Short mmCIF file of C-alpha atoms in Angstrom, two decimals:
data_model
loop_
_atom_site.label_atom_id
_atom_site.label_comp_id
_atom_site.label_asym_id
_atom_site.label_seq_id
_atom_site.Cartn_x
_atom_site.Cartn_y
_atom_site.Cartn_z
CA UNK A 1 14.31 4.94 -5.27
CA UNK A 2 10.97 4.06 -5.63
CA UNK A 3 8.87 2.48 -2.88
CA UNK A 4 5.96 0.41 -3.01
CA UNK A 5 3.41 0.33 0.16
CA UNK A 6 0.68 -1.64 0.02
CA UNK A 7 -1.73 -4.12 2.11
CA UNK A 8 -5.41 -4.71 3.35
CA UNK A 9 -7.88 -1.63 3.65
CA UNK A 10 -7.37 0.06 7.13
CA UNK A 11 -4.01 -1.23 7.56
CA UNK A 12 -2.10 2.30 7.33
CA UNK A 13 -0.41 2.47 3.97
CA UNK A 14 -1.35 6.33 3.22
CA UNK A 15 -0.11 7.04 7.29
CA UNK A 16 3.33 4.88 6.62
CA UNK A 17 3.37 6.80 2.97
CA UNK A 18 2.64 10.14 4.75
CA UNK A 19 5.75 9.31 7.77
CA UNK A 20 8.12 8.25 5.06
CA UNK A 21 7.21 11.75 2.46
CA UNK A 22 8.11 13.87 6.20
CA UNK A 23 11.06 11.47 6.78
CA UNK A 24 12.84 11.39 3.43
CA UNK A 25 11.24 14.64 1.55
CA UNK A 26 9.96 11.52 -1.17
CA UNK A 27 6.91 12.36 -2.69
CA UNK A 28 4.06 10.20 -2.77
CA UNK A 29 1.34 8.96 -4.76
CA UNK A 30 -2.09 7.78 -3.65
CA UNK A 31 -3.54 5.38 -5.81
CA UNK A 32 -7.14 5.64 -4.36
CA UNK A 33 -6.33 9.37 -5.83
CA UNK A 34 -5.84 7.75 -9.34
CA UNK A 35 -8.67 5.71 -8.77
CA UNK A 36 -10.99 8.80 -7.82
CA UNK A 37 -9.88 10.91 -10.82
CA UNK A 38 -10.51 7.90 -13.34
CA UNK A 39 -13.60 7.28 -11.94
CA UNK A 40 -15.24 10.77 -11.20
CA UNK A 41 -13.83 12.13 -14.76
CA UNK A 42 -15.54 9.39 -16.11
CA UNK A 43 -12.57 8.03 -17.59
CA UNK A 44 -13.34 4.86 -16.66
CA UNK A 45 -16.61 3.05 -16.28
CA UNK A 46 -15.27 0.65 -13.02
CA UNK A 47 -16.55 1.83 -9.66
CA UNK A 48 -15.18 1.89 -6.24
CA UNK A 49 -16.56 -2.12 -6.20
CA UNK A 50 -14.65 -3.17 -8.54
CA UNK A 51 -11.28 -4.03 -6.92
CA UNK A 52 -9.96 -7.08 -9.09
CA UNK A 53 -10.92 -4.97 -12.25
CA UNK A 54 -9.43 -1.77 -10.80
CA UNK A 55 -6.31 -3.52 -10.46
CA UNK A 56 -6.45 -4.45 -13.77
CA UNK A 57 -6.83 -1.44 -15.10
CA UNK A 58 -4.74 0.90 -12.28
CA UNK A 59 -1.72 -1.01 -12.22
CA UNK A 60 -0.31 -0.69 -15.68
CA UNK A 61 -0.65 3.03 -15.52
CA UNK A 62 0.85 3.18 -11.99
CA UNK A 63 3.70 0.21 -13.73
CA UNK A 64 4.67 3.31 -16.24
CA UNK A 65 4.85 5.75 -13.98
CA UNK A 66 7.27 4.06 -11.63
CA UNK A 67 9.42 2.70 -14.92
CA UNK A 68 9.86 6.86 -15.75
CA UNK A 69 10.45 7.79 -12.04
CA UNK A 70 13.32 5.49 -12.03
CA UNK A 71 14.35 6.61 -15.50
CA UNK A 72 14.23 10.02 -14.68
CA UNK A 73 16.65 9.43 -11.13
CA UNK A 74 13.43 10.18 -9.52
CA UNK A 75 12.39 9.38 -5.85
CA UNK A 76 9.16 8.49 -5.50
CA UNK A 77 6.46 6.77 -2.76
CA UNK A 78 3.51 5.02 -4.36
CA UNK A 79 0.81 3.54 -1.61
CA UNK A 80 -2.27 1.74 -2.43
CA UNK A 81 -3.85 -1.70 -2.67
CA UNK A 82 -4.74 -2.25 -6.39
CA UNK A 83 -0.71 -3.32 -6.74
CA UNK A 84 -0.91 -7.07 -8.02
CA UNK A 85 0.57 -10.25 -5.98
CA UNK A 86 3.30 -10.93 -9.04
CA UNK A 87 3.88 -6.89 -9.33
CA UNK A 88 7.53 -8.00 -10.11
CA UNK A 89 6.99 -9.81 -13.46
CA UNK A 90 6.47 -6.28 -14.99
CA UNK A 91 9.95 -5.27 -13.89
CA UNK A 92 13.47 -6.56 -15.40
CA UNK A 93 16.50 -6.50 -13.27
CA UNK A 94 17.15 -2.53 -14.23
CA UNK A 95 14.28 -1.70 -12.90
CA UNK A 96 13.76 -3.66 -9.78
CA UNK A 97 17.29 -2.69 -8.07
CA UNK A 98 15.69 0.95 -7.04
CA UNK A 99 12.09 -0.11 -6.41
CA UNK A 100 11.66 -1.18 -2.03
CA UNK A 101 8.50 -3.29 -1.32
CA UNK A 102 6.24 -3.12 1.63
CA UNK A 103 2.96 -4.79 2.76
CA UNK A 104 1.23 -4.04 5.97
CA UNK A 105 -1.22 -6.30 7.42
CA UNK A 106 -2.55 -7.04 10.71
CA UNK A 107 -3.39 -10.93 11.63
CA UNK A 108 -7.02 -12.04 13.08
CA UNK A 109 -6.21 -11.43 16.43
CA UNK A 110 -4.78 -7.78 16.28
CA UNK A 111 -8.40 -7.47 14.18
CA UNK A 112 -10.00 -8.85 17.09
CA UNK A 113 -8.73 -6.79 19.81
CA UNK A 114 -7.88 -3.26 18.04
CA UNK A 115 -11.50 -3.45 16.01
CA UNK A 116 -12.65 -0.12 17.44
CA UNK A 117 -9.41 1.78 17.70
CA UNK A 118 -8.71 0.60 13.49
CA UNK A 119 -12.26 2.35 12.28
CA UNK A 120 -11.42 5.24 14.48
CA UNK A 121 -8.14 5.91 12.93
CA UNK A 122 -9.63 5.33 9.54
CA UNK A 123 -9.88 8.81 8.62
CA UNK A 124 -6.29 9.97 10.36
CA UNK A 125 -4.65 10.79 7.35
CA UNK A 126 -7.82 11.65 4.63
CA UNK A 127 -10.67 12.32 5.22
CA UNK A 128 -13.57 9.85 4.73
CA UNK A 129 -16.65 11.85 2.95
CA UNK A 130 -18.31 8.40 4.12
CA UNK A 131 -19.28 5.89 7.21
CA UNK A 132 -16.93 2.79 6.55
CA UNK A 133 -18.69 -0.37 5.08
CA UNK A 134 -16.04 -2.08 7.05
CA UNK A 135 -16.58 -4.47 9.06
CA UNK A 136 -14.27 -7.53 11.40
CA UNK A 137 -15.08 -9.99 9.09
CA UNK A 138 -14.35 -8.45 5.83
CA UNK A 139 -11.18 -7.05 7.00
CA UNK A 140 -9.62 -10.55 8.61
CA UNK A 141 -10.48 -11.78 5.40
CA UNK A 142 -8.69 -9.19 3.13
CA UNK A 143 -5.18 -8.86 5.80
CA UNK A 144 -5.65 -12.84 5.04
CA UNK A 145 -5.74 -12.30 1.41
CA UNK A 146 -2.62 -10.36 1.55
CA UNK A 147 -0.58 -11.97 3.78
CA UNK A 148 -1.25 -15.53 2.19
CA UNK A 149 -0.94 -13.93 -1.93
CA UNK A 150 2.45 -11.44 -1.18
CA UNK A 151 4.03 -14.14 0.90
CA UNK A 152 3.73 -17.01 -1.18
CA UNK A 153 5.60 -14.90 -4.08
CA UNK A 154 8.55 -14.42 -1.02
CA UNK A 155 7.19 -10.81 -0.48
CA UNK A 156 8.03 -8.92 2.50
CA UNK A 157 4.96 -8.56 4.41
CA UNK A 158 4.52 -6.14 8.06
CA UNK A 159 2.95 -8.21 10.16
CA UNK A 160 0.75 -6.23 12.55
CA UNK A 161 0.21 -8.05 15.67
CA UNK A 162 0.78 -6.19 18.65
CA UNK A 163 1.47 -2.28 19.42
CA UNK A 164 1.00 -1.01 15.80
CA UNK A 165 2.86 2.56 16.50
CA UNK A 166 6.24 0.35 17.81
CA UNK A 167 5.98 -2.24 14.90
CA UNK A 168 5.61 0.94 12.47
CA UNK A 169 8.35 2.86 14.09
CA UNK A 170 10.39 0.22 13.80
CA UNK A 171 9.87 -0.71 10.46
CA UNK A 172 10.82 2.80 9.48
CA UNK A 173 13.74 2.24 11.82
CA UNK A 174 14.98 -0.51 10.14
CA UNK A 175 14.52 0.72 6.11
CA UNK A 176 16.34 3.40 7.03
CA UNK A 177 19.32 1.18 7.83
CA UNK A 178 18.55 -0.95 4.74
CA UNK A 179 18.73 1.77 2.25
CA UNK A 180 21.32 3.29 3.09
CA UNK A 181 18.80 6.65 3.78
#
């Protein structure tokens, strides 16, 4: 099975990836870790500013990869935010039947009242070598982007609106069930 996490910056995706690798023994993939090698090997000549572009450029890589996970029987967690809103046009019926898809994002008013406590936990899985650029504005407008582009293509999205350890908990709760895990 392959599973897909992705969603607005600071929204958890490398934690959820992280709980579900302990959980199910699946390995996962970073794609800010792609991103980094690409870019510091100067493989690439996109920067971290680039995020339409690094989709672009990311996602039929990371497109491959999952087709010869699932080819090869292979379990496999890939998290990051450069997966595109119509992901599932690159996929035929074959493939799709062992790929599970998750967004996380958090509405304006979680934002609003969990600002502080969402920069502090920025760092809980990797380390930040830098301040965050991130600010309330910018990230209502990205969980926006997300929620509005994944839903409109009748994409499960994880709303978080309230206590984000219960709704995460019970997401993981619930896939279990679905899967069959």
């Amino acid at each position: 099975m392959i599973i897909l996490i992705t969603g607005a910056s600071h929204t958890g995706k490398t934690l959820l990836a992280q709980r579900m690798l302990e959980k199910y023994n699946y390995p996962y993939i970073s794609i800010d870790h792609l991103k980094m090698g690409l870019i510091r090997s100067n493989n690439t000549v996109l920067t971290t500013e680039d995020d339409y572009s690094l989709t672009e450029y990311l996602w039929p890589i990371i497109r491959e990869i999952i087709k010869t996970a699932i080819e090869n029987k292979q379990n496999l967690i890939i998290e990051g935010c450069y997966i595109p809103f119509n992901w599932r046009n690159d996929f035929d019926e074959n493939y799709l039947k062992f790929i599970k898809f998750i967004c996380l994002a958090m509405t304006e008013k979680y934002i609003e009242s969990h600002f502080a406590e969402i920069i502090n936990y920025e760092s809980v899985i990797e380390s930040r070598l830098f301040i965050s650029d991130c600010n309330i504005d910018t990230l209502k407008e990205d969980n926006k982007r997300y929620i509005d582009g994944f839903r409109i293509l009748g994409e499960k999205v994880l709303i978080i609106d309230s206590d984000y350890e219960k709704i995460l908990n019970g997401f993981l709760k619930n896939f279990l069930k679905e899967s069959g895990a």
